[in-house]
Amino acid sequence: MSTATIIDGRKFSATLRGRIAEEVTRLKNDHDLTPGLAVVLVGEDPASQVYVRSKGKQTLEAGMNSYEHKMPAETTQEELLAKVEELNNDPAVHGILVQLPVPDHIDDHAIINAIDPNKDVDGFHVINSGRLATGARGASAPMIPCTPLGSIMLLKDHLGDLSSKTAVVVGRSNIVGKPMAQLLLQESCTVTIAHSRTKDLPDVVRQADIVVAAVGRPEMVKGDWVKPGATVIDVGINRIEVDGKNKLVGDVATAEAMEHAGAITPVPGGVGPMTIACLLANTLTAASRQNGLEEPNLL
Ligand code: NDP
């Protein structure tokens, strides 16, 4: 019998996008300011094209300006750096995102770290990682990576105060696992980061009041790994084939986990929709900060 509550990321992200659109209207009316997001896509990767289209559409729907820069696969690192510099200097652009992955001949670290940290709406720049790790506030507050930001919003909305809870993050990537662990630590959780070399992973996960799975392995976290009543955030997006049909599954065996968890994010419809909503939130935050305006409270 399933008992877990489903944490509905689609509904939450729709509400968040509505709040963002209201704030954009307010910025336009009160300050004649329209937030602008520039997305740079190098090459023709089909999945990246879908993401970029979707980001552009939702940016416009929120009332912001969307600038798409498509560059050919043979673009050199220097040409891409020149594009980033042009956008850094463009006052109409408040947020810059270079869609990853970039082609192999380009060093993605060099590109990310060339973005003005205050326009780095993906939150991947080393300055933003450092600001997040040190708990910087006010004018030097970090831009927070979108997927972990969306995940912590869902957790706080569902659980309220996270303080003193035990959290296990499975995965230590720079874009999800590490920033997620930092956010949980900031909420005064006791945090363990697990990865491919972790011993006795099921037992480690079983300790957690909060489990965040960001691994990229279909349904790896089994139901009996989950402590009764735990809250499970499944970041994974994996395409698998079932009976000849494509199916999207997470990193958690959802049906099994629902027998144990208190609440769980589904895939699709959990963390996924939060990521673009948080990109828009970051763009709004960036536009407000760059113009010396108070940051909107979106929750
Ligand atoms: P990465 O491949 O960069 O990192 C995966 C992490 O999982 C690594 O730290 C790796 O450990 C760890 N890992 C791999 N195998 C195991 C294992 N058997 N046991 C324990 N840990 C393991 O992935 P990302 O962080 O970029 O993405 C993770 C998942 O989240 C993917 O499914 C991705 O599609 C999804 N994703 C979803 C987003 C969304 O919008 N919802 C956005 C971004 C990602 P090690 O470091 O030791 O190799």
PDB file of N, CA, C and O in Angstrom, residues 154-188:
ATOM      1  N   LEU A 154      11.269  23.068  -2.500  1.00  0.00           N
ATOM      2  CA  LEU A 154      10.254  22.015  -2.309  1.00  0.00           C
ATOM      3  C   LEU A 154      10.345  21.440  -0.899  1.00  0.00           C
ATOM      4  O   LEU A 154       9.327  21.209  -0.240  1.00  0.00           O
ATOM      5  N   LEU A 155      11.580  21.229  -0.433  1.00  0.00           N
ATOM      6  CA  LEU A 155      11.766  20.664   0.918  1.00  0.00           C
ATOM      7  C   LEU A 155      11.212  21.603   1.985  1.00  0.00           C
ATOM      8  O   LEU A 155      10.500  21.177   2.900  1.00  0.00           O
ATOM      9  N   LYS A 156      11.536  22.895   1.861  1.00  0.00           N
ATOM     10  CA  LYS A 156      11.086  23.846   2.886  1.00  0.00           C
ATOM     11  C   LYS A 156       9.574  24.026   2.841  1.00  0.00           C
ATOM     12  O   LYS A 156       8.920  24.166   3.876  1.00  0.00           O
ATOM     13  N   ASP A 157       9.039  23.990   1.633  1.00  0.00           N
ATOM     14  CA  ASP A 157       7.580  24.117   1.515  1.00  0.00           C
ATOM     15  C   ASP A 157       6.897  22.917   2.173  1.00  0.00           C
ATOM     16  O   ASP A 157       5.885  23.072   2.850  1.00  0.00           O
ATOM     17  N   HIS A 158       7.478  21.744   2.003  1.00  0.00           N
ATOM     18  CA  HIS A 158       6.829  20.547   2.541  1.00  0.00           C
ATOM     19  C   HIS A 158       7.082  20.362   4.037  1.00  0.00           C
ATOM     20  O   HIS A 158       6.176  20.011   4.787  1.00  0.00           O
ATOM     21  N   LEU A 159       8.344  20.599   4.461  1.00  0.00           N
ATOM     22  CA  LEU A 159       8.711  20.263   5.843  1.00  0.00           C
ATOM     23  C   LEU A 159       8.775  21.473   6.769  1.00  0.00           C
ATOM     24  O   LEU A 159       8.847  21.312   7.986  1.00  0.00           O
ATOM     25  N   GLY A 160       8.801  22.674   6.209  1.00  0.00           N
ATOM     26  CA  GLY A 160       8.995  23.863   7.062  1.00  0.00           C
ATOM     27  C   GLY A 160      10.449  23.932   7.496  1.00  0.00           C
ATOM     28  O   GLY A 160      11.352  23.844   6.668  1.00  0.00           O
ATOM     29  N   ASP A 161      10.669  24.012   8.805  1.00  0.00           N
ATOM     30  CA  ASP A 161      12.027  24.120   9.339  1.00  0.00           C
ATOM     31  C   ASP A 161      12.792  22.803   9.120  1.00  0.00           C
ATOM     32  O   ASP A 161      12.314  21.742   9.526  1.00  0.00           O
ATOM     33  N   LEU A 162      13.967  22.891   8.505  1.00  0.00           N
ATOM     34  CA  LEU A 162      14.747  21.668   8.244  1.00  0.00           C
ATOM     35  C   LEU A 162      15.805  21.428   9.322  1.00  0.00           C
ATOM     36  O   LEU A 162      16.499  20.403   9.305  1.00  0.00           O
ATOM     37  N   SER A 163      15.915  22.369  10.244  1.00  0.00           N
ATOM     38  CA  SER A 163      16.985  22.355  11.236  1.00  0.00           C
ATOM     39  C   SER A 163      17.027  21.040  12.017  1.00  0.00           C
ATOM     40  O   SER A 163      15.984  20.504  12.406  1.00  0.00           O
ATOM     41  N   SER A 164      18.227  20.515  12.223  1.00  0.00           N
ATOM     42  CA  SER A 164      18.512  19.285  12.982  1.00  0.00           C
ATOM     43  C   SER A 164      18.174  17.994  12.238  1.00  0.00           C
ATOM     44  O   SER A 164      18.373  16.908  12.779  1.00  0.00           O
ATOM     45  N   LYS A 165      17.652  18.111  11.037  1.00  0.00           N
ATOM     46  CA  LYS A 165      17.339  16.873  10.310  1.00  0.00           C
ATOM     47  C   LYS A 165      18.625  16.274   9.719  1.00  0.00           C
ATOM     48  O   LYS A 165      19.588  16.986   9.439  1.00  0.00           O
ATOM     49  N   THR A 166      18.595  14.966   9.567  1.00  0.00           N
ATOM     50  CA  THR A 166      19.726  14.262   8.961  1.00  0.00           C
ATOM     51  C   THR A 166      19.462  14.152   7.462  1.00  0.00           C
ATOM     52  O   THR A 166      18.388  13.688   7.064  1.00  0.00           O
ATOM     53  N   ALA A 167      20.416  14.626   6.651  1.00  0.00           N
ATOM     54  CA  ALA A 167      20.212  14.609   5.196  1.00  0.00           C
ATOM     55  C   ALA A 167      21.338  13.848   4.526  1.00  0.00           C
ATOM     56  O   ALA A 167      22.514  14.000   4.892  1.00  0.00           O
ATOM     57  N   VAL A 168      20.993  13.016   3.553  1.00  0.00           N
ATOM     58  CA  VAL A 168      22.002  12.351   2.729  1.00  0.00           C
ATOM     59  C   VAL A 168      21.785  12.767   1.278  1.00  0.00           C
ATOM     60  O   VAL A 168      20.679  12.651   0.750  1.00  0.00           O
ATOM     61  N   VAL A 169      22.847  13.300   0.678  1.00  0.00           N
ATOM     62  CA  VAL A 169      22.810  13.647  -0.744  1.00  0.00           C
ATOM     63  C   VAL A 169      23.627  12.586  -1.467  1.00  0.00           C
ATOM     64  O   VAL A 169      24.802  12.388  -1.151  1.00  0.00           O
ATOM     65  N   VAL A 170      23.001  11.872  -2.387  1.00  0.00           N
ATOM     66  CA  VAL A 170      23.749  10.874  -3.155  1.00  0.00           C
ATOM     67  C   VAL A 170      24.136  11.517  -4.484  1.00  0.00           C
ATOM     68  O   VAL A 170      23.269  11.854  -5.298  1.00  0.00           O
ATOM     69  N   GLY A 171      25.435  11.738  -4.675  1.00  0.00           N
ATOM     70  CA  GLY A 171      25.957  12.459  -5.854  1.00  0.00           C
ATOM     71  C   GLY A 171      26.723  13.679  -5.392  1.00  0.00           C
ATOM     72  O   GLY A 171      26.296  14.353  -4.452  1.00  0.00           O
ATOM     73  N   ARG A 172      27.882  13.929  -6.033  1.00  0.00           N
ATOM     74  CA  ARG A 172      28.721  15.052  -5.601  1.00  0.00           C
ATOM     75  C   ARG A 172      29.130  15.932  -6.770  1.00  0.00           C
ATOM     76  O   ARG A 172      30.245  16.453  -6.819  1.00  0.00           O
ATOM     77  N   SER A 173      28.239  16.082  -7.766  1.00  0.00           N
ATOM     78  CA  SER A 173      28.593  16.941  -8.903  1.00  0.00           C
ATOM     79  C   SER A 173      28.578  18.404  -8.465  1.00  0.00           C
ATOM     80  O   SER A 173      27.939  18.772  -7.469  1.00  0.00           O
ATOM     81  N   ASN A 174      29.272  19.233  -9.259  1.00  0.00           N
ATOM     82  CA  ASN A 174      29.300  20.671  -8.954  1.00  0.00           C
ATOM     83  C   ASN A 174      27.958  21.329  -9.213  1.00  0.00           C
ATOM     84  O   ASN A 174      27.664  22.379  -8.646  1.00  0.00           O
ATOM     85  N   ILE A 175      27.150  20.728 -10.109  1.00  0.00           N
ATOM     86  CA  ILE A 175      25.903  21.409 -10.457  1.00  0.00           C
ATOM     87  C   ILE A 175      24.722  20.985  -9.579  1.00  0.00           C
ATOM     88  O   ILE A 175      23.779  21.739  -9.426  1.00  0.00           O
ATOM     89  N   VAL A 176      24.789  19.790  -8.993  1.00  0.00           N
ATOM     90  CA  VAL A 176      23.679  19.370  -8.132  1.00  0.00           C
ATOM     91  C   VAL A 176      24.156  18.976  -6.723  1.00  0.00           C
ATOM     92  O   VAL A 176      23.841  19.637  -5.733  1.00  0.00           O
ATOM     93  N   GLY A 177      24.923  17.889  -6.621  1.00  0.00           N
ATOM     94  CA  GLY A 177      25.221  17.310  -5.307  1.00  0.00           C
ATOM     95  C   GLY A 177      25.869  18.280  -4.331  1.00  0.00           C
ATOM     96  O   GLY A 177      25.369  18.480  -3.205  1.00  0.00           O
ATOM     97  N   LYS A 178      26.989  18.900  -4.753  1.00  0.00           N
ATOM     98  CA  LYS A 178      27.708  19.769  -3.808  1.00  0.00           C
ATOM     99  C   LYS A 178      26.888  20.992  -3.388  1.00  0.00           C
ATOM    100  O   LYS A 178      26.775  21.267  -2.187  1.00  0.00           O
ATOM    101  N   PRO A 179      26.318  21.763  -4.350  1.00  0.00           N
ATOM    102  CA  PRO A 179      25.519  22.911  -3.885  1.00  0.00           C
ATOM    103  C   PRO A 179      24.294  22.500  -3.060  1.00  0.00           C
ATOM    104  O   PRO A 179      23.903  23.203  -2.126  1.00  0.00           O
ATOM    105  N   MET A 180      23.722  21.333  -3.373  1.00  0.00           N
ATOM    106  CA  MET A 180      22.576  20.856  -2.581  1.00  0.00           C
ATOM    107  C   MET A 180      23.007  20.641  -1.132  1.00  0.00           C
ATOM    108  O   MET A 180      22.300  21.026  -0.190  1.00  0.00           O
ATOM    109  N   ALA A 181      24.178  20.013  -0.961  1.00  0.00           N
ATOM    110  CA  ALA A 181      24.683  19.756   0.398  1.00  0.00           C
ATOM    111  C   ALA A 181      24.912  21.080   1.129  1.00  0.00           C
ATOM    112  O   ALA A 181      24.594  21.210   2.318  1.00  0.00           O
ATOM    113  N   GLN A 182      25.438  22.086   0.412  1.00  0.00           N
ATOM    114  CA  GLN A 182      25.669  23.397   1.042  1.00  0.00           C
ATOM    115  C   GLN A 182      24.353  24.026   1.501  1.00  0.00           C
ATOM    116  O   GLN A 182      24.267  24.608   2.584  1.00  0.00           O
ATOM    117  N   LEU A 183      23.330  23.903   0.661  1.00  0.00           N
ATOM    118  CA  LEU A 183      22.034  24.507   1.023  1.00  0.00           C
ATOM    119  C   LEU A 183      21.437  23.807   2.246  1.00  0.00           C
ATOM    120  O   LEU A 183      20.872  24.460   3.136  1.00  0.00           O
ATOM    121  N   LEU A 184      21.566  22.490   2.303  1.00  0.00           N
ATOM    122  CA  LEU A 184      21.034  21.744   3.452  1.00  0.00           C
ATOM    123  C   LEU A 184      21.795  22.104   4.724  1.00  0.00           C
ATOM    124  O   LEU A 184      21.210  22.251   5.799  1.00  0.00           O
ATOM    125  N   LEU A 185      23.113  22.285   4.575  1.00  0.00           N
ATOM    126  CA  LEU A 185      23.939  22.677   5.716  1.00  0.00           C
ATOM    127  C   LEU A 185      23.511  24.055   6.227  1.00  0.00           C
ATOM    128  O   LEU A 185      23.405  24.288   7.438  1.00  0.00           O
ATOM    129  N   GLN A 186      23.242  24.948   5.265  1.00  0.00           N
ATOM    130  CA  GLN A 186      22.798  26.289   5.633  1.00  0.00           C
ATOM    131  C   GLN A 186      21.472  26.256   6.402  1.00  0.00           C
ATOM    132  O   GLN A 186      21.194  27.127   7.221  1.00  0.00           O
ATOM    133  N   GLU A 187      20.666  25.225   6.121  1.00  0.00           N
ATOM    134  CA  GLU A 187      19.392  25.063   6.838  1.00  0.00           C
ATOM    135  C   GLU A 187      19.583  24.286   8.140  1.00  0.00           C
ATOM    136  O   GLU A 187      18.619  23.832   8.750  1.00  0.00           O
ATOM    137  N   SER A 188      20.852  24.102   8.535  1.00  0.00           N
ATOM    138  CA  SER A 188      21.207  23.415   9.781  1.00  0.00           C
ATOM    139  C   SER A 188      20.829  21.936   9.811  1.00  0.00           C
ATOM    140  O   SER A 188      20.474  21.391  10.860  1.00  0.00           O
TER     141      SER A 188
END
